[in-house]
Amino acid sequence: MVSGRSKKRIRDHSSVQPMTSIHASLPGGFTANNQVTLIRGGHAYFATLLQMIERARESIYIRVYLFAEDSTGHQVADALKRAAQRNVAVYLLTDGYVSQGLSKHFIQQLRAAGVHFRFFEPLFKSRKFYFGRRLHEKVIVTDHQYTLVGGINIADRYNDINDIPAWLDFAILAEGEIAAQLCTHCWEGWQSLNLKRTRNFCSNDSVSLSIPPQNRSTLRMRRNDWVKRRNEISLAYIEMLRNAEQEITILCSYFLPGKIIRRSMLQARKRGVRIRVIAAGRSDVMIAKYAERWLYNWLLRAGVELYEYQDSILHGKLAVCDDVWMTLGSYNINNISAYASIELNLDVRDPAFTRRTRKELDQIIHDSCIAILPDEFVQKTTWLQQLVRWFSYQIIRTLLFLFTFHFTKEKP
């Protein structure tokens, strides 16, 4: 079950005694000394984020796709300014295209308070055109000990504002070695954009070992970045589909799997693996929703169980496999995430945590989804709807080809 008491998970820094960390030599890049909590978007997420900022003593790194100048954005910005004024090193990096609506006054106030602010710049951008990588990660790290990783941007639509429910999304709150790794990732990313060298707050030699052994989870960071020739998240999904024995549940906001993922899904179904996909019932990008529904015919013929979320817009990106392991982060199952964006997920190998997450998805299916049944879907679909869906799929596929064709030659 998602923690609604996330405040209890972030312990007072003053009570933690630095100790030499253990770095277990685990296969696949996993680390063992971590503790995790699943956080649902909305109030629980932003209460956790604000508490992390308020309790930070040395450093705060934020890498986020969208930072909006609305009530939620102002609340987080004010917390960051207060942290900077108490001599915490604060580094805020946000995407240079989707966050370009931030006013000069808003940015100047951040910098005047001591917040280090930068846009991640693509190869070329204007108000209406973008070419190059998107910084699509959503990562927060404080004092190289705590981290939040998920699909949640900093804007009102991801928060519970004025009785309007937040878009459905999730994050993982993690404490331990993985936070030190993510701190290094954030620091190196900031260094690559600056000529002036900044202090590295991400030493691994003081990670707390106060996590009880029975609460420890095995985690690894996974990244996709075509410039650095990383396709780790894509490979994690393929690994999940190829090795699953019983069941996979996928929650994805913009579900347009490419040929490799579809082939892996079909092979999994032929082995008898149950595959459930929770997709958006209504979307903020309707052409993408129409394109998704064009693929429903293939998915239903393959025996995939399809559900559409109804309560609000679905924005989460996660998958659980066999109640053994899961992945969660910024990565959507489509070619933009696979080949054109900078993405970051956490893989968690912890049966108890994965089982709790799967039960949360079960509850979402039961309470907030409608099932897409093959016979009903065919009967209710008109020729005009199919034509719109087909055109939408072709438009999306053409755009994806134009922006990603020279990256897809290297097959994962």
Coordinates of N, CA and C in Angstrom, one line a residue, residues 5-144:
R5 N 2.0 8.2 5.1 CA 2.7 8.7 6.3 C 4.1 8.9 5.9
S6 N 4.4 9.5 4.8 CA 5.8 9.6 4.3 C 6.6 10.4 5.2
K7 N 6.1 11.3 6.0 CA 6.9 12.2 6.9 C 7.7 11.3 7.8
K8 N 7.1 10.2 8.2 CA 7.8 9.3 9.2 C 9.0 8.6 8.6
R9 N 9.1 8.5 7.2 CA 10.1 7.8 6.6 C 11.4 8.6 6.5
I10 N 11.3 10.0 6.5 CA 12.5 10.8 6.4 C 12.9 11.1 7.8
R11 N 14.0 10.5 8.2 CA 14.4 10.7 9.6 C 15.2 11.9 9.8
D12 N 15.2 12.5 10.9 CA 15.9 13.7 11.3 C 17.4 13.4 11.0
H13 N 18.0 14.2 10.2 CA 19.5 14.0 9.9 C 20.3 14.1 11.1
S14 N 19.9 14.9 12.1 CA 20.8 15.0 13.3 C 20.9 13.7 14.1
S15 N 20.0 12.8 13.8 CA 20.0 11.5 14.6 C 20.8 10.5 13.9
V16 N 21.2 10.7 12.6 CA 21.9 9.7 11.9 C 23.4 9.9 12.0
Q17 N 24.1 8.9 12.5 CA 25.6 9.0 12.6 C 26.2 8.4 11.4
P18 N 27.1 9.3 10.7 CA 27.8 8.8 9.5 C 28.6 7.5 9.9
M19 N 28.6 6.6 9.0 CA 29.3 5.3 9.2 C 29.9 4.9 7.8
T20 N 30.9 4.1 7.8 CA 31.5 3.7 6.6 C 30.5 2.7 5.9
S21 N 30.2 2.9 4.6 CA 29.1 2.1 4.0 C 29.7 0.8 3.5
I22 N 28.8 -0.2 3.3 CA 29.2 -1.4 2.7 C 28.8 -1.3 1.3
H23 N 29.6 -1.8 0.4 CA 29.3 -1.8 -1.1 C 29.3 -3.2 -1.5
A24 N 28.2 -3.9 -1.3 CA 28.1 -5.3 -1.7 C 28.3 -5.4 -3.2
S25 N 29.2 -6.4 -3.6 CA 29.4 -6.6 -5.0 C 28.3 -7.4 -5.6
L26 N 27.3 -6.7 -6.1 CA 26.1 -7.4 -6.6 C 26.1 -7.4 -8.1
P27 N 25.5 -8.4 -8.8 CA 25.5 -8.4 -10.2 C 24.5 -7.4 -10.8
G28 N 24.7 -6.9 -12.0 CA 23.8 -6.0 -12.6 C 23.7 -4.6 -12.1
G29 N 24.7 -4.2 -11.4 CA 24.8 -2.8 -10.9 C 23.9 -2.5 -9.7
F30 N 23.4 -3.5 -9.0 CA 22.5 -3.3 -7.9 C 23.3 -2.9 -6.6
T31 N 22.7 -2.2 -5.7 CA 23.2 -1.9 -4.4 C 22.2 -2.4 -3.4
A32 N 22.7 -2.9 -2.2 CA 21.9 -3.6 -1.3 C 21.5 -2.8 -0.1
N33 N 22.2 -1.7 0.2 CA 21.9 -0.9 1.5 C 21.0 0.2 1.2
N34 N 19.7 -0.1 1.0 CA 18.7 0.9 0.7 C 17.4 0.6 1.4
Q35 N 16.6 1.6 1.7 CA 15.3 1.5 2.2 C 14.3 2.3 1.3
V36 N 13.2 1.7 0.9 CA 12.3 2.4 -0.1 C 10.9 2.5 0.4
T37 N 10.2 3.5 -0.1 CA 8.8 3.7 0.1 C 8.1 4.1 -1.2
L38 N 7.0 3.6 -1.5 CA 6.2 4.0 -2.7 C 5.4 5.2 -2.3
I39 N 5.5 6.3 -3.1 CA 4.8 7.5 -2.8 C 3.9 7.8 -4.0
R40 N 2.6 8.0 -3.7 CA 1.7 8.4 -4.8 C 1.8 9.9 -5.0
G41 N 1.5 10.3 -6.2 CA 1.5 11.7 -6.6 C 0.5 12.5 -5.8
G42 N 0.6 13.8 -5.9 CA -0.4 14.7 -5.2 C 0.2 15.2 -3.9
H43 N -0.7 15.3 -2.9 CA -0.2 15.9 -1.6 C 0.9 15.1 -0.9
A44 N 0.8 13.7 -1.0 CA 1.8 12.9 -0.3 C 3.2 13.1 -0.9
Y45 N 3.2 13.3 -2.2 CA 4.5 13.5 -2.9 C 5.1 14.9 -2.5
F46 N 4.3 15.9 -2.6 CA 4.9 17.2 -2.4 C 5.1 17.5 -0.9
A47 N 4.4 16.8 0.0 CA 4.7 16.9 1.4 C 6.1 16.3 1.7
T48 N 6.4 15.1 1.0 CA 7.7 14.5 1.1 C 8.8 15.3 0.6
L49 N 8.6 15.9 -0.6 CA 9.6 16.7 -1.3 C 9.9 17.9 -0.4
L50 N 8.9 18.6 0.1 CA 9.1 19.8 0.9 C 9.9 19.5 2.2
Q51 N 9.5 18.3 2.8 CA 10.2 17.9 4.0 C 11.7 17.6 3.7
M52 N 12.0 17.0 2.6 CA 13.4 16.7 2.2 C 14.1 18.0 2.1
I53 N 13.5 19.0 1.5 CA 14.2 20.3 1.3 C 14.4 21.0 2.6
E54 N 13.4 21.0 3.5 CA 13.5 21.7 4.8 C 14.6 21.0 5.7
R55 N 14.8 19.7 5.5 CA 15.7 19.0 6.4 C 17.1 18.9 5.8
A56 N 17.3 19.4 4.6 CA 18.6 19.3 4.0 C 19.6 20.1 4.7
R57 N 20.8 19.6 4.9 CA 21.9 20.4 5.6 C 23.0 20.8 4.6
E58 N 23.3 20.0 3.6 CA 24.5 20.3 2.7 C 24.1 20.6 1.3
S59 N 23.3 19.7 0.7 CA 23.1 19.9 -0.8 C 21.7 19.4 -1.2
I60 N 21.2 20.0 -2.2 CA 19.9 19.6 -2.9 C 20.1 19.6 -4.4
Y61 N 19.9 18.5 -5.0 CA 19.9 18.5 -6.5 C 18.5 18.2 -7.0
I62 N 18.0 18.9 -8.0 CA 16.8 18.7 -8.6 C 17.0 18.7 -10.1
R63 N 16.6 17.6 -10.7 CA 16.5 17.5 -12.2 C 15.1 17.2 -12.6
V64 N 14.4 18.1 -13.3 CA 13.0 17.9 -13.5 C 12.7 18.4 -14.9
Y65 N 11.7 17.8 -15.6 CA 11.3 18.1 -16.9 C 10.5 19.5 -16.9
L66 N 9.5 19.5 -16.1 CA 8.6 20.7 -16.0 C 8.7 21.3 -14.6
F67 N 9.0 22.6 -14.5 CA 8.9 23.4 -13.3 C 8.0 24.5 -13.7
A68 N 6.8 24.5 -13.1 CA 5.8 25.6 -13.5 C 5.8 26.7 -12.5
E69 N 5.5 27.9 -13.0 CA 5.4 29.1 -12.2 C 3.9 29.2 -11.7
D70 N 3.5 28.2 -11.0 CA 2.1 28.2 -10.4 C 2.2 28.1 -8.9
S71 N 1.1 27.8 -8.2 CA 1.2 27.8 -6.8 C 2.1 26.7 -6.2
T72 N 2.1 25.5 -6.9 CA 3.0 24.4 -6.5 C 4.5 24.8 -6.8
G73 N 4.7 25.4 -7.9 CA 6.0 25.8 -8.3 C 6.6 26.9 -7.3
H74 N 5.7 27.8 -6.9 CA 6.1 28.9 -6.0 C 6.4 28.3 -4.6
Q75 N 5.6 27.3 -4.2 CA 5.8 26.7 -2.9 C 7.2 26.0 -2.9
V76 N 7.5 25.2 -3.9 CA 8.8 24.5 -3.9 C 9.9 25.5 -4.1
A77 N 9.7 26.5 -4.9 CA 10.8 27.5 -5.1 C 11.1 28.3 -3.8
D78 N 10.1 28.6 -3.0 CA 10.3 29.3 -1.7 C 11.0 28.4 -0.8
A79 N 10.7 27.1 -0.8 CA 11.5 26.2 0.1 C 12.9 26.1 -0.3
L80 N 13.2 26.1 -1.6 CA 14.6 26.0 -2.1 C 15.3 27.3 -1.8
K81 N 14.7 28.5 -1.8 CA 15.3 29.7 -1.5 C 15.7 29.7 0.0
R82 N 14.8 29.2 0.8 CA 15.1 29.2 2.3 C 16.3 28.3 2.5
A83 N 16.3 27.1 1.8 CA 17.5 26.2 2.0 C 18.8 26.9 1.6
A84 N 18.8 27.6 0.5 CA 20.0 28.3 0.0 C 20.4 29.4 1.0
Q85 N 19.4 30.0 1.6 CA 19.8 31.1 2.6 C 20.3 30.6 3.9
R86 N 20.1 29.3 4.2 CA 20.8 28.7 5.3 C 22.0 27.9 4.9
N87 N 22.6 28.3 3.7 CA 23.9 27.8 3.2 C 23.8 26.4 2.7
V88 N 22.7 25.9 2.3 CA 22.6 24.6 1.6 C 22.9 24.9 0.1
A89 N 23.7 24.1 -0.5 CA 24.0 24.2 -1.9 C 22.8 23.6 -2.7
V90 N 22.2 24.5 -3.5 CA 20.9 24.1 -4.2 C 21.2 24.2 -5.7
Y91 N 21.0 23.1 -6.4 CA 21.2 23.0 -7.8 C 19.9 22.6 -8.5
L92 N 19.3 23.4 -9.3 CA 18.0 23.2 -10.0 C 18.2 23.2 -11.5
L93 N 18.0 22.1 -12.1 CA 18.1 21.9 -13.6 C 16.8 21.5 -14.1
T94 N 16.3 22.2 -15.1 CA 15.0 21.9 -15.7 C 15.1 22.0 -17.2
D95 N 14.2 21.3 -17.9 CA 14.2 21.2 -19.3 C 14.1 22.6 -20.0
G96 N 14.9 22.9 -20.9 CA 15.0 24.2 -21.5 C 13.8 24.5 -22.5
Y97 N 13.1 23.5 -22.9 CA 11.9 23.7 -23.8 C 10.6 23.8 -23.0
V98 N 10.3 22.7 -22.3 CA 9.0 22.7 -21.7 C 8.8 23.6 -20.5
S99 N 10.0 24.0 -19.9 CA 9.9 24.9 -18.8 C 10.3 26.4 -19.2
Q100 N 10.3 26.7 -20.5 CA 10.7 28.0 -20.9 C 9.7 29.1 -20.5
G101 N 8.5 28.7 -20.0 CA 7.6 29.7 -19.6 C 7.9 30.3 -18.3
L102 N 8.9 29.9 -17.6 CA 9.3 30.5 -16.3 C 9.8 32.0 -16.6
S103 N 9.3 32.9 -15.9 CA 9.6 34.3 -16.1 C 11.0 34.7 -15.7
K104 N 11.5 35.7 -16.2 CA 12.9 36.2 -15.8 C 12.9 36.6 -14.4
H105 N 11.8 37.2 -13.9 CA 11.7 37.6 -12.5 C 11.7 36.4 -11.6
F106 N 11.0 35.3 -11.9 CA 11.0 34.1 -11.1 C 12.4 33.5 -11.0
I107 N 13.1 33.5 -12.1 CA 14.5 32.9 -12.1 C 15.4 33.8 -11.4
Q108 N 15.3 35.1 -11.6 CA 16.2 36.1 -10.9 C 16.0 36.0 -9.4
Q109 N 14.8 35.8 -8.9 CA 14.6 35.6 -7.5 C 15.2 34.4 -6.9
L110 N 15.2 33.3 -7.7 CA 15.9 32.0 -7.3 C 17.4 32.3 -7.1
R111 N 17.9 32.9 -8.2 CA 19.4 33.1 -8.2 C 19.8 34.1 -7.1
A112 N 19.0 35.2 -6.9 CA 19.3 36.1 -5.9 C 19.3 35.5 -4.5
A113 N 18.5 34.5 -4.3 CA 18.5 33.8 -3.0 C 19.6 32.8 -2.8
G114 N 20.4 32.6 -3.9 CA 21.5 31.6 -3.8 C 21.3 30.3 -4.5
V115 N 20.1 30.1 -5.2 CA 19.8 28.9 -5.9 C 20.6 28.9 -7.2
H116 N 21.3 27.8 -7.5 CA 22.0 27.6 -8.8 C 21.0 27.1 -9.7
F117 N 20.6 27.9 -10.7 CA 19.5 27.5 -11.7 C 20.1 27.5 -13.1
R118 N 19.7 26.4 -13.8 CA 20.0 26.3 -15.2 C 18.9 25.6 -16.0
F119 N 18.8 26.0 -17.3 CA 18.0 25.2 -18.2 C 18.9 24.2 -18.9
F120 N 18.3 23.0 -19.1 CA 19.0 22.0 -19.9 C 18.7 22.4 -21.4
E121 N 19.7 22.7 -22.2 CA 19.4 23.3 -23.5 C 19.5 22.1 -24.5
P122 N 18.5 22.0 -25.4 CA 18.7 21.1 -26.5 C 19.6 21.7 -27.6
L123 N 19.7 21.0 -28.7 CA 20.5 21.5 -29.8 C 20.0 22.8 -30.4
F124 N 18.7 22.8 -30.5 CA 18.0 24.0 -31.0 C 16.6 24.1 -30.4
K125 N 16.2 25.3 -30.0 CA 14.8 25.5 -29.6 C 14.4 26.9 -29.8
S126 N 13.0 27.0 -29.9 CA 12.4 28.3 -30.0 C 11.1 28.2 -29.2
R127 N 10.3 29.1 -29.2 CA 9.0 29.0 -28.5 C 8.1 27.9 -29.0
K128 N 8.2 27.6 -30.3 CA 7.3 26.7 -30.9 C 8.1 25.5 -31.6
F129 N 9.4 25.4 -31.4 CA 10.1 24.3 -32.1 C 11.2 23.8 -31.2
Y130 N 11.4 22.5 -31.3 CA 12.4 21.9 -30.4 C 13.2 20.8 -31.2
F131 N 14.5 20.8 -31.1 CA 15.2 19.7 -31.7 C 16.4 19.3 -30.8
G132 N 16.5 18.1 -30.4 CA 17.5 17.6 -29.5 C 17.0 16.8 -28.4
R133 N 17.8 16.5 -27.4 CA 17.4 15.7 -26.3 C 16.4 16.5 -25.3
R134 N 15.5 15.9 -24.8 CA 14.7 16.4 -23.7 C 15.3 15.9 -22.4
L135 N 15.4 16.8 -21.4 CA 15.7 16.3 -20.0 C 14.3 15.9 -19.4
H136 N 14.0 14.6 -19.4 CA 12.7 14.1 -19.0 C 12.8 13.5 -17.6
E137 N 14.0 13.5 -17.0 CA 14.1 12.9 -15.6 C 13.3 13.7 -14.6
K138 N 12.9 13.0 -13.5 CA 12.4 13.6 -12.3 C 13.1 13.1 -11.1
V139 N 14.1 13.8 -10.7 CA 15.0 13.2 -9.7 C 15.3 14.4 -8.6
I140 N 15.1 14.0 -7.4 CA 15.5 14.9 -6.3 C 16.4 14.2 -5.4
V141 N 17.6 14.8 -5.0 CA 18.5 14.2 -4.0 C 18.9 15.2 -3.0
T142 N 18.8 14.8 -1.7 CA 19.3 15.7 -0.6 C 20.3 15.0 0.2
D143 N 21.4 15.8 0.4 CA 22.5 15.3 1.3 C 23.0 13.9 0.9
H144 N 23.0 13.6 -0.3 CA 23.4 12.3 -0.9 C 22.9 11.1 -0.1

